[in-house]
mmCIF file of C-alpha atoms in Angstrom:
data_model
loop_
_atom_site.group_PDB
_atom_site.id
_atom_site.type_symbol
_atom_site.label_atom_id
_atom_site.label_comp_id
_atom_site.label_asym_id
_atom_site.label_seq_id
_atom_site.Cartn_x
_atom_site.Cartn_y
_atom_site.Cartn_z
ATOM 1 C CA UNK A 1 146.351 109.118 112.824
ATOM 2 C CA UNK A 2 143.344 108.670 110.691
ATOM 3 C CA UNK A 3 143.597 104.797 111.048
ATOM 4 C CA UNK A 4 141.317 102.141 111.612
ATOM 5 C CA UNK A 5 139.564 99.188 110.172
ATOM 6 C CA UNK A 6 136.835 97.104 109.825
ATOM 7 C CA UNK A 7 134.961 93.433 109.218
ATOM 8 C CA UNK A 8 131.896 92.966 106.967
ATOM 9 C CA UNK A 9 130.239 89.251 106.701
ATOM 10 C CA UNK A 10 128.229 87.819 104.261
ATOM 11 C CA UNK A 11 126.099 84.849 104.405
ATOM 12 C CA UNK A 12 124.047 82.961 101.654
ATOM 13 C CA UNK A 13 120.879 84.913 102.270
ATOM 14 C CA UNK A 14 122.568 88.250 100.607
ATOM 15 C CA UNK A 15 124.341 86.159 97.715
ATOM 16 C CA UNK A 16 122.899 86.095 94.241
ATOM 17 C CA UNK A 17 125.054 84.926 91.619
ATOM 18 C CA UNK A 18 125.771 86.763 88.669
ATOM 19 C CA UNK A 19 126.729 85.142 84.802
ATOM 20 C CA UNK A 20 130.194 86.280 84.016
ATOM 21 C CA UNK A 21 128.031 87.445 80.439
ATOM 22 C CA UNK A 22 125.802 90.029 82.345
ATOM 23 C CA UNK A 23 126.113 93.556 81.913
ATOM 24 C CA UNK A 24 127.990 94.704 84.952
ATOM 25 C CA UNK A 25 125.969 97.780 84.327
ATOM 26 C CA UNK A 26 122.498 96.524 85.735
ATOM 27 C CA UNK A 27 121.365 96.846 89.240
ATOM 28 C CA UNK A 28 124.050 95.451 91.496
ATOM 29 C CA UNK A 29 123.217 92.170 92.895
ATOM 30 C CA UNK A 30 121.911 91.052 96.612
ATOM 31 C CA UNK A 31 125.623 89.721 97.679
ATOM 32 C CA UNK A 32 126.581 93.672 97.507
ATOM 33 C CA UNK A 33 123.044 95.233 98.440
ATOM 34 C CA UNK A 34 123.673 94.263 101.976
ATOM 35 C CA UNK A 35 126.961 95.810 101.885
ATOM 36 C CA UNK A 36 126.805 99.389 100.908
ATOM 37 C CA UNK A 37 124.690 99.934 103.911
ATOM 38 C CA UNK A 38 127.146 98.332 106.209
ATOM 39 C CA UNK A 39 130.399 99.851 104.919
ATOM 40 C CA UNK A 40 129.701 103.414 105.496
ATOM 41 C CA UNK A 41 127.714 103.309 108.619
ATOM 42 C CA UNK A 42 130.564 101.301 110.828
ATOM 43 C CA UNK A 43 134.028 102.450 112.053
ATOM 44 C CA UNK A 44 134.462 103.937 108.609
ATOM 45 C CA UNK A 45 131.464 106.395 109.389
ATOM 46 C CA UNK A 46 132.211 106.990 112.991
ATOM 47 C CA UNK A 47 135.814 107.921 112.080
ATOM 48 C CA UNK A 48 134.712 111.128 109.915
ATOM 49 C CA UNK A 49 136.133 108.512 106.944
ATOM 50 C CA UNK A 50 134.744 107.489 103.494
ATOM 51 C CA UNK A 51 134.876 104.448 101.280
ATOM 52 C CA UNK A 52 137.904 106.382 98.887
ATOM 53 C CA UNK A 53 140.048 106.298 102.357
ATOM 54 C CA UNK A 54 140.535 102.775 102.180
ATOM 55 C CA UNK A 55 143.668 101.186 100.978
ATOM 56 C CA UNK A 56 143.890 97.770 101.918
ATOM 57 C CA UNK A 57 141.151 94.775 101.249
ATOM 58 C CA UNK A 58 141.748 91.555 102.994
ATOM 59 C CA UNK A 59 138.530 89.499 100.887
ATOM 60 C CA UNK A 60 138.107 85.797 102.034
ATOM 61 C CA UNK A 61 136.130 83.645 100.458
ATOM 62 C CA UNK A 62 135.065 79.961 101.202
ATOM 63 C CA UNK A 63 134.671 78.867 98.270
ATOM 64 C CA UNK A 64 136.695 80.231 94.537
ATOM 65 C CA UNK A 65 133.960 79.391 92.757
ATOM 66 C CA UNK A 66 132.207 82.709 93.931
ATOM 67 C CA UNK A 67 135.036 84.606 92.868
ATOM 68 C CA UNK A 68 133.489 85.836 89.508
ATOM 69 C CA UNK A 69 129.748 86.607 91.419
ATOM 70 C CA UNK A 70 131.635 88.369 94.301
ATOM 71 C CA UNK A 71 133.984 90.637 91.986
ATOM 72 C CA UNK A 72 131.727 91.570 89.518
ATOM 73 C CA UNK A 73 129.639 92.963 92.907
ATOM 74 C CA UNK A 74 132.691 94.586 94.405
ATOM 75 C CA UNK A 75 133.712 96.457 91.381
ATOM 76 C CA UNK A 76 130.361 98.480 91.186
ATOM 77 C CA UNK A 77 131.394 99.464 94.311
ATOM 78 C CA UNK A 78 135.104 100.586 94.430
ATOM 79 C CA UNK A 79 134.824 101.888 90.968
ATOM 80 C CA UNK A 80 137.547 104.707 91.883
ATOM 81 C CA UNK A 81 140.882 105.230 94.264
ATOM 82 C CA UNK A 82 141.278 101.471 94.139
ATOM 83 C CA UNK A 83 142.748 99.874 97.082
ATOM 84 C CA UNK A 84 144.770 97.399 96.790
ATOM 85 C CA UNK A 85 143.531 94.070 97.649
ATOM 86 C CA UNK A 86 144.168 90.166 99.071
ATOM 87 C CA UNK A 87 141.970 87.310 98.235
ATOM 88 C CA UNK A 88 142.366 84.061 99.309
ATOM 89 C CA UNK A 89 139.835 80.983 99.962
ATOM 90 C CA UNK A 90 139.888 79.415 103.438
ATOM 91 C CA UNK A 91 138.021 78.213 105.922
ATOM 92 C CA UNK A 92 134.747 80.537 107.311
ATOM 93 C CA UNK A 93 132.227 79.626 109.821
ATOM 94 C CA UNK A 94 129.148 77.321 108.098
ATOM 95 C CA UNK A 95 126.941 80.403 107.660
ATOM 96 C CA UNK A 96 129.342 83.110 105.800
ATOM 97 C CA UNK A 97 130.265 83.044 102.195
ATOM 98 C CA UNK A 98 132.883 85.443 102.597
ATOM 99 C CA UNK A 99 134.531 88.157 104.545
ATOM 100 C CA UNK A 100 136.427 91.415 104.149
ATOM 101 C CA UNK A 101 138.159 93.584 106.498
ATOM 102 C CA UNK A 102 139.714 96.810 104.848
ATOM 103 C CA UNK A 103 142.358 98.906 106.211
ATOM 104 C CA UNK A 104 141.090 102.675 106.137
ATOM 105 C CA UNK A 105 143.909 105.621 106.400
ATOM 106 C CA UNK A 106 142.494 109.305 106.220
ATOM 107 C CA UNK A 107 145.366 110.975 103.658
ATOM 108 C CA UNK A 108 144.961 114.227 103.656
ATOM 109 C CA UNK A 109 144.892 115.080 107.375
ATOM 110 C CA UNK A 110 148.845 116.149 108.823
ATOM 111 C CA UNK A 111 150.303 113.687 111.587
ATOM 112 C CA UNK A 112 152.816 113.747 113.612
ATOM 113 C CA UNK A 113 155.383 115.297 111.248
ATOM 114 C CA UNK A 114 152.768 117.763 110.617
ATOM 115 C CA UNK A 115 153.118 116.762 106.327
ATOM 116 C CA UNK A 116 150.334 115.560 104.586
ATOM 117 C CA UNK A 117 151.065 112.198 103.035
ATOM 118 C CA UNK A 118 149.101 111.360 100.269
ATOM 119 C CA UNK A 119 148.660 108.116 98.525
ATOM 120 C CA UNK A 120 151.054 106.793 95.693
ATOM 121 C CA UNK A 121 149.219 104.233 93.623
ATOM 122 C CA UNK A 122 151.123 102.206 90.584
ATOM 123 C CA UNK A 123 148.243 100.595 88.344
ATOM 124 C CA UNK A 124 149.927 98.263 85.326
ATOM 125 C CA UNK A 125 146.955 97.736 83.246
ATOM 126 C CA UNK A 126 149.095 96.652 80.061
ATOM 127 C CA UNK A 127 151.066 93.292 79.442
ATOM 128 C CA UNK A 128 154.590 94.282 80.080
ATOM 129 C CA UNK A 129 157.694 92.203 81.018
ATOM 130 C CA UNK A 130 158.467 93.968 84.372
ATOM 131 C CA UNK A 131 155.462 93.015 86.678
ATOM 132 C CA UNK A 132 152.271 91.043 85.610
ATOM 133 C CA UNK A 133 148.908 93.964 84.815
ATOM 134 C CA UNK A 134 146.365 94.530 87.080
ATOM 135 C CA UNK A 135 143.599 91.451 86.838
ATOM 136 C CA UNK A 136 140.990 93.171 88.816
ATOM 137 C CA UNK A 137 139.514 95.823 90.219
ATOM 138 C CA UNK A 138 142.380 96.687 92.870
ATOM 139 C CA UNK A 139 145.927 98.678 92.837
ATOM 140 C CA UNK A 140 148.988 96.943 92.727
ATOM 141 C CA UNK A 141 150.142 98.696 95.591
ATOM 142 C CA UNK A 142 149.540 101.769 97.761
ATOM 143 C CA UNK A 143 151.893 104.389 99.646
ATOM 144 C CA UNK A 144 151.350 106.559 102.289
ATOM 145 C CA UNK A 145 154.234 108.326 103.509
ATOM 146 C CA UNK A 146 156.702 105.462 104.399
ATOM 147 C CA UNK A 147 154.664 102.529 104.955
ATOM 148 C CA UNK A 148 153.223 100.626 101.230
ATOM 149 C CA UNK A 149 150.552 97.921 101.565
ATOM 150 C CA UNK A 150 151.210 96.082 98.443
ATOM 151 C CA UNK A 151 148.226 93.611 96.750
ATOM 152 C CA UNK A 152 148.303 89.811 96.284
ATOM 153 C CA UNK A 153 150.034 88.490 93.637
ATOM 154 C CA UNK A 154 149.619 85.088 91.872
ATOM 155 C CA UNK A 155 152.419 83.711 89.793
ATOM 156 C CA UNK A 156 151.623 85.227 86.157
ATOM 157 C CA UNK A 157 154.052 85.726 83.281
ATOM 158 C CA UNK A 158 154.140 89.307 82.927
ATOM 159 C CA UNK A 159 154.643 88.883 79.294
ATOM 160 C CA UNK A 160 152.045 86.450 78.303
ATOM 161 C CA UNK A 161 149.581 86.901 81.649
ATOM 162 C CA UNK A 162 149.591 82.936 81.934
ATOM 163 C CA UNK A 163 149.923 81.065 85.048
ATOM 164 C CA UNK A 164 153.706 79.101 85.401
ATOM 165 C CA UNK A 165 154.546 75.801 85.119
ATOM 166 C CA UNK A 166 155.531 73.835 88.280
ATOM 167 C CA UNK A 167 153.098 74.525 90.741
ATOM 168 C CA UNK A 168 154.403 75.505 94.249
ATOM 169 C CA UNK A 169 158.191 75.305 93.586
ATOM 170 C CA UNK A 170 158.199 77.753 90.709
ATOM 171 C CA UNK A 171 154.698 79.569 91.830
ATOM 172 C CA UNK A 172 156.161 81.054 95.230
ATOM 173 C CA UNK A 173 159.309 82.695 93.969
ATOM 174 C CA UNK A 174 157.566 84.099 91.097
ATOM 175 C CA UNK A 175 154.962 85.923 93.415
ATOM 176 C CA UNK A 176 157.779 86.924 95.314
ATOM 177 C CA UNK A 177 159.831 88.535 92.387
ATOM 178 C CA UNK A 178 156.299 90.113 91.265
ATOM 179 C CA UNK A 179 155.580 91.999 95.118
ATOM 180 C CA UNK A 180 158.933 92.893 95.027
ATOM 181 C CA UNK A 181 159.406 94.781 91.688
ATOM 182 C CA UNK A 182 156.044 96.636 92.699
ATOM 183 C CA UNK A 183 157.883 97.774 96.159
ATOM 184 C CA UNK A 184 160.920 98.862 94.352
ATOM 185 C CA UNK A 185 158.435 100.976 91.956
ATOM 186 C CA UNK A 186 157.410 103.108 94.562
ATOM 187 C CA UNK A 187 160.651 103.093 96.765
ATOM 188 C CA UNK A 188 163.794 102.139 95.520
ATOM 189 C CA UNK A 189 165.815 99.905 97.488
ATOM 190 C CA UNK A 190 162.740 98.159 99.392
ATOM 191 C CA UNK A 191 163.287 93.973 99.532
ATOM 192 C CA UNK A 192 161.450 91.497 101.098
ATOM 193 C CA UNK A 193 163.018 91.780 104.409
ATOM 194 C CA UNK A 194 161.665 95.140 104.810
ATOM 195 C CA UNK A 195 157.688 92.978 105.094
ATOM 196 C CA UNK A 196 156.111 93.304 108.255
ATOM 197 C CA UNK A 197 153.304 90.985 107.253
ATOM 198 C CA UNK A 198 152.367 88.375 104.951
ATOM 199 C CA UNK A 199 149.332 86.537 104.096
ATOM 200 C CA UNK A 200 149.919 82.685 102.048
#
């Protein structure tokens, strides 16, 4: 099937933070040094697969505050063919920063219905009214053939790209309404009972 995935950990010897006012341009830092290597050279590697066949980042981190160090690394590396992507905080052992597992799907190799299914990838990069744009480096949401893996979504305003008013009570159906306009974009007639998995 072309399938498989993999788990990278990072602990605070590879981290070195980065100022949000750096030019993302300069030599990528330490915390994503130690991952190039890794990323190519496991499962994805022995699979005949390359970093472009992934479309699905689970990225855990313990702490938020790293967020802006850790993106700013990940974006020099999945500069094209975004996948779509998860981030949450929780808990990690004492020694790891953060961790990401990616799902990997090889899309232009037939299966079982001998077709090719290639990937269908929305990106909303503009403020619009229908679903909030794209805040990172990721895709909304990615197709292959009948399955979509769609990324986390955090309760924005689509028109003004502000966070609502009412913490969880308003904040959960509003992510809701957001994952499922971006299913309906790429096959009409998905809901939410169609999910197979969730991550809160």
């Amino acid at each position: 099937m072309g399938n498989c995935s993999c788990e990278v950990n990072c602990n605070e010897d590879n981290i070195l933070a980065l100022k949000e006012e750096e030019d993302q341009n300069e030599t990528p830092p330490l915390i994503w040094k130690s991952l190039t290597p890794l990323l190519p050279n496991t499962t994805i590697k022995s699979k005949r697969l390359e970093l472009k066949d992934i479309i699905l980042v689970h990225l855990y981190l313990k702490n938020m505050k790293d967020f802006s160090s850790i993106n700013s690394a990940y974006v020099t590396t999945f500069k094209h063919c975004l996948p779509a992507r998860v981030c949450v905080e929780t808990v990690l052992p004492e020694e790891v920063l953060f961790s990401i597992d990616c799902l990997i799907r090889q899309s232009d190799i037939k299966i079982d219905d001998g077709l090719f299914h290639p990937k269908e990838i929305p990106h909303v990069q503009n403020i619009s009214h229908w679903a909030p744009a794209s805040i990172g480096p990721y895709s909304q949401s990615i197709k292959v053939g009948e399955v979509m893996y769609p990324a986390g979504q955090i309760a924005l305003i689509p028109s003004t790209m502000k966070l609502v008013s009412g913490r969880i009570q308003t904040e959960a159906p509003m992510s809701l309404s957001h994952t499922l306009k971006i299913l309906e974009v790429l096959h009409r007639g998905t809901g939410l009972h169609h999910i197979l998995m969730a991550h809160c």
